[in-house]
PDB file of C-alpha atoms in Angstrom:
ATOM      1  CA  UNK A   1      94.563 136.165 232.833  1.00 63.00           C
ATOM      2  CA  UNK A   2      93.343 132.523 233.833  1.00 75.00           C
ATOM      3  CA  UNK A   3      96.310 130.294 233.902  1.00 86.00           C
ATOM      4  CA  UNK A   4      96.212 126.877 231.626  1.00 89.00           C
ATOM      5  CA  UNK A   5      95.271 124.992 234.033  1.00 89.00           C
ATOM      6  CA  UNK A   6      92.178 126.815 235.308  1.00 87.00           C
ATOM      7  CA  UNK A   7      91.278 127.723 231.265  1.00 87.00           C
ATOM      8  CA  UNK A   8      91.295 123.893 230.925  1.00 87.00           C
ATOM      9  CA  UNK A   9      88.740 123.155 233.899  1.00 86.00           C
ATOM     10  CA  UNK A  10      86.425 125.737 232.526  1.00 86.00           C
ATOM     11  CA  UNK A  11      85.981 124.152 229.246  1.00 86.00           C
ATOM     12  CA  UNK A  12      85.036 120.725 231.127  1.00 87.00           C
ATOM     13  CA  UNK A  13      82.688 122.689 232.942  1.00 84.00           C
ATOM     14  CA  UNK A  14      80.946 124.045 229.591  1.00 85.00           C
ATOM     15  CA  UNK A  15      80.750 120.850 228.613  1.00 85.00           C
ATOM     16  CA  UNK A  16      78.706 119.301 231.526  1.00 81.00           C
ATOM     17  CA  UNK A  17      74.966 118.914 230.800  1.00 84.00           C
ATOM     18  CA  UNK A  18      72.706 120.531 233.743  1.00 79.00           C
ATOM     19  CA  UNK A  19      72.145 117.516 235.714  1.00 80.00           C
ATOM     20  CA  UNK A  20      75.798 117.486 235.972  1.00 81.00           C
ATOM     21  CA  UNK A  21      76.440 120.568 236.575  1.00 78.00           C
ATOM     22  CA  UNK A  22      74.438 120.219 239.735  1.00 79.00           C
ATOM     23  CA  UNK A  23      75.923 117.161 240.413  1.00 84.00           C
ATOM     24  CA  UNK A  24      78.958 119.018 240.897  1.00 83.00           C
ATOM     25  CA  UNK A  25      77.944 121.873 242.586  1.00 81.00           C
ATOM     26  CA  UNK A  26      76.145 119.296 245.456  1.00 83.00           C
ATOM     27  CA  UNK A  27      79.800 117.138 245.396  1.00 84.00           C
ATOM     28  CA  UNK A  28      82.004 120.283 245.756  1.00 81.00           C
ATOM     29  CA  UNK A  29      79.276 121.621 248.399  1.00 80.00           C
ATOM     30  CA  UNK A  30      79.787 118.294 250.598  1.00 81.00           C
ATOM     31  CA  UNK A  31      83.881 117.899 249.914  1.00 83.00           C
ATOM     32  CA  UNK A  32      84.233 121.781 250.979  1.00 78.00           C
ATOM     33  CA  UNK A  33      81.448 122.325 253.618  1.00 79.00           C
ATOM     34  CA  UNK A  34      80.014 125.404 251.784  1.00 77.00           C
ATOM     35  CA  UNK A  35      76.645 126.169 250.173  1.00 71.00           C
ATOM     36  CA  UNK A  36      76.096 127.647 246.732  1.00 64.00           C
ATOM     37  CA  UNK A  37      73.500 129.447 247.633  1.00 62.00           C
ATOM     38  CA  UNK A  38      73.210 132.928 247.559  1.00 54.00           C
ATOM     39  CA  UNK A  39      72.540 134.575 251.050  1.00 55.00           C
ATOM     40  CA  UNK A  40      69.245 135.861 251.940  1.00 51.00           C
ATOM     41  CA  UNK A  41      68.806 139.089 253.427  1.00 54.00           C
ATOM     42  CA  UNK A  42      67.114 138.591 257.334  1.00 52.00           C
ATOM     43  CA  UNK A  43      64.491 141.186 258.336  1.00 54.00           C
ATOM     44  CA  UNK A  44      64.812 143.789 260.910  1.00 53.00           C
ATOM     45  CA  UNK A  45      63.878 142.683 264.039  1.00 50.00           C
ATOM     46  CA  UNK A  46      60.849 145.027 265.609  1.00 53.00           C
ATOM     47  CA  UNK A  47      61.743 148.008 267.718  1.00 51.00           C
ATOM     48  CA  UNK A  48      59.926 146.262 270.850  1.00 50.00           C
ATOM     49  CA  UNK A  49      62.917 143.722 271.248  1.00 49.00           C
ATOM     50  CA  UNK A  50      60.697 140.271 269.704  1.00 49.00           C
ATOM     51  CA  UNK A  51      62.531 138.122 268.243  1.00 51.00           C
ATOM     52  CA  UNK A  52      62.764 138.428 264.380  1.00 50.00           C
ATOM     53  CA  UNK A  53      60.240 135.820 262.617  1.00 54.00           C
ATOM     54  CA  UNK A  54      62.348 133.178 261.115  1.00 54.00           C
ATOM     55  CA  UNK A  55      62.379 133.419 256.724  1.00 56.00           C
ATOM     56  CA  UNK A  56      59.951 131.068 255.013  1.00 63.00           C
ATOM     57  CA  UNK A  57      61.075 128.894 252.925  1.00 69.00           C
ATOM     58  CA  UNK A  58      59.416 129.517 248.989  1.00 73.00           C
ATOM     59  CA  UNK A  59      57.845 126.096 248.082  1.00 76.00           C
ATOM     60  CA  UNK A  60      56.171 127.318 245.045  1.00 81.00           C
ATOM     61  CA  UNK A  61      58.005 128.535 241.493  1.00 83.00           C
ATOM     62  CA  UNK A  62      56.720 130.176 238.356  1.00 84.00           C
ATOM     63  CA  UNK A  63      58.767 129.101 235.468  1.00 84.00           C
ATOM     64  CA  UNK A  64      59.759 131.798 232.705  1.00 85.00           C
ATOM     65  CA  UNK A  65      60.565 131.529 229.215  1.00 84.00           C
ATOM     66  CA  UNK A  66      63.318 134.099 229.320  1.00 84.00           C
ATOM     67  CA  UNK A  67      64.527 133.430 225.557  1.00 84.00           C
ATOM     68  CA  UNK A  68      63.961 130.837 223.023  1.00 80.00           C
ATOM     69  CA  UNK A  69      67.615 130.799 221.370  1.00 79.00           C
ATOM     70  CA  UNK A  70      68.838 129.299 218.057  1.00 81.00           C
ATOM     71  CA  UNK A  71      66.597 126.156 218.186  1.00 82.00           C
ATOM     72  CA  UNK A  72      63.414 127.489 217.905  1.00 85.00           C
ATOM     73  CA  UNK A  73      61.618 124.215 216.614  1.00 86.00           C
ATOM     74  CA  UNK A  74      62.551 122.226 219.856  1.00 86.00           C
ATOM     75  CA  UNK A  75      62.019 125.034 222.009  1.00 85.00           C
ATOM     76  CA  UNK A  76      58.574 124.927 220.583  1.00 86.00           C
ATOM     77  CA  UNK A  77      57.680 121.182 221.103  1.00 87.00           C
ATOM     78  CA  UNK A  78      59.189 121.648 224.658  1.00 86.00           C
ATOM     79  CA  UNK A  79      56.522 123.824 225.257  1.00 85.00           C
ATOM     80  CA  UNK A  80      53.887 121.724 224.294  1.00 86.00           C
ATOM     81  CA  UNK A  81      55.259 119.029 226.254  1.00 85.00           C
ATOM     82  CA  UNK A  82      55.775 121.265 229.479  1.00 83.00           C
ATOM     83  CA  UNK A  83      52.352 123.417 228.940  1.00 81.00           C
ATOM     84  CA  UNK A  84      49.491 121.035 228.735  1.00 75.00           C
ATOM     85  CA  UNK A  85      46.559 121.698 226.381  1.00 77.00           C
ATOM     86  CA  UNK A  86      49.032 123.461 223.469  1.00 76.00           C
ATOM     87  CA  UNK A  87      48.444 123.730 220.503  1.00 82.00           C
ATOM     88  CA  UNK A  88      51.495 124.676 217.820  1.00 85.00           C
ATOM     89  CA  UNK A  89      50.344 127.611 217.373  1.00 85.00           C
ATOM     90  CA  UNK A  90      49.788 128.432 220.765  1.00 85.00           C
ATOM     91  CA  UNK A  91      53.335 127.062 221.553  1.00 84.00           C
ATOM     92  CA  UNK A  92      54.715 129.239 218.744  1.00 86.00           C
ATOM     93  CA  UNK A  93      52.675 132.321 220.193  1.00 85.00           C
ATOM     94  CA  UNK A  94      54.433 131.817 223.719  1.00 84.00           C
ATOM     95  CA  UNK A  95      58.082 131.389 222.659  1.00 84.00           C
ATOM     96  CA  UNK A  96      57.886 134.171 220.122  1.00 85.00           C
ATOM     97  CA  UNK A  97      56.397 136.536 223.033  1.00 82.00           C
ATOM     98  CA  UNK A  98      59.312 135.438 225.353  1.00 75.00           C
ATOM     99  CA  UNK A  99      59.453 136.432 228.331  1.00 84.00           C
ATOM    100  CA  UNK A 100      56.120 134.760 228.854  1.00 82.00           C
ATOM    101  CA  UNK A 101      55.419 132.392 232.128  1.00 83.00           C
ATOM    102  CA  UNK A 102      55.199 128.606 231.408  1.00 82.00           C
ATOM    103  CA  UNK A 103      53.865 127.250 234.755  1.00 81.00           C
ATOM    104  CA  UNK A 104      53.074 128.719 237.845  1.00 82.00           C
ATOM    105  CA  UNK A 105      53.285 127.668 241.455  1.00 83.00           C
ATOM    106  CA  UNK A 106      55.205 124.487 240.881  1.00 83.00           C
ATOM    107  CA  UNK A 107      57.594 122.824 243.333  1.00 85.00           C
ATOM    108  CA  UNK A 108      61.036 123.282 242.949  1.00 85.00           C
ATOM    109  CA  UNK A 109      61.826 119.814 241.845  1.00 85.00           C
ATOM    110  CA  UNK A 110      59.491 120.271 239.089  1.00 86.00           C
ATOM    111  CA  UNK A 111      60.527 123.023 238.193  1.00 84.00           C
ATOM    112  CA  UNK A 112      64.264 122.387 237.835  1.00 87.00           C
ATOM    113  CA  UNK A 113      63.321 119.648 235.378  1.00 87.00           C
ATOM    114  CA  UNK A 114      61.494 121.775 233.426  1.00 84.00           C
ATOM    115  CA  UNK A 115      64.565 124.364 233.196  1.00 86.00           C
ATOM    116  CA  UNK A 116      67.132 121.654 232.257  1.00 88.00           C
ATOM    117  CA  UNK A 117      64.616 120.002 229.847  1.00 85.00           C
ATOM    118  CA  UNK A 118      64.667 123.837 228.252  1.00 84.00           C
ATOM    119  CA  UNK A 119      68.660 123.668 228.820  1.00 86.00           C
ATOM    120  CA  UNK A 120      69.060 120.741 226.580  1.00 87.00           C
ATOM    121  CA  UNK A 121      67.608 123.025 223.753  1.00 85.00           C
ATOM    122  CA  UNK A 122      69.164 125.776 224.444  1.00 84.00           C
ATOM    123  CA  UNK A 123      66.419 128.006 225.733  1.00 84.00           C
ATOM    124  CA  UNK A 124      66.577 130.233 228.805  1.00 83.00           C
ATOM    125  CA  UNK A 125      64.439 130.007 231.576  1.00 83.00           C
ATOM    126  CA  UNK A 126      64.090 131.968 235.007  1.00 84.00           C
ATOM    127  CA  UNK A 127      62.741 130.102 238.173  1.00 84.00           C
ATOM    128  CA  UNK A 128      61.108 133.034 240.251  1.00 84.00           C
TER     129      UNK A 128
END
């Protein structure tokens, strides 16, 4: 079992919003010279001894309503704020059909925002 001490700093963890959640994960990253990130598997290299070609970075996202949660109503008007050209009904249609894709081939900046903007309302959503 967790001692008191480590119990304690996972509370204040729970409590951080997103933003500073990654906040900390980019401060403990630079204090501790490690990356978060989870590793990514490198190709085999080609039986006539070329070098391997180097792993392309993904610049383009699809965001996915994974699940709407408890607050359904702001979950809702989050979608028509995200999703251009909504109506409520249509916004009603797409979280109640979750998993459904909200935007597709966005940057990754944009679409972090739009996860933590889902976050705050405590709706799940998968960056693919």
């Amino acid at each position: 079992m967790a001692s008191e001490k480590i119990t304690a700093l996972i509370e204040e963890v729970k409590a951080l919003t997103v933003l500073e959640l990654s906040e900390l994960v980019h401060a403990l990253e630079d204090e501790f010279g490690v990356s978060a990130a989870a590793p990514v598997a490198v190709a085999a290299a080609p039986a006539a001894g070329a070098a391997a070609p180097a792993a392309e970075e993904k610049t383009e996202f699809d965001v996915v309503l994974k699940e709407a949660g408890a607050e359904k109503i702001k979950v809702i008007k989050v979608v028509r704020e995200v999703v251009s050209g909504l109506g409520l009904k249509e916004a009603k249609e797409i979280v109640d059909g979750a998993p459904k894709t909200l935007k597709e081939g966005v940057s990754k900046d944009e679409a972090e925002k739009i996860k933590a903007k889902f976050a705050e309302v405590g709706a799940t959503v998968e960056i693919k």
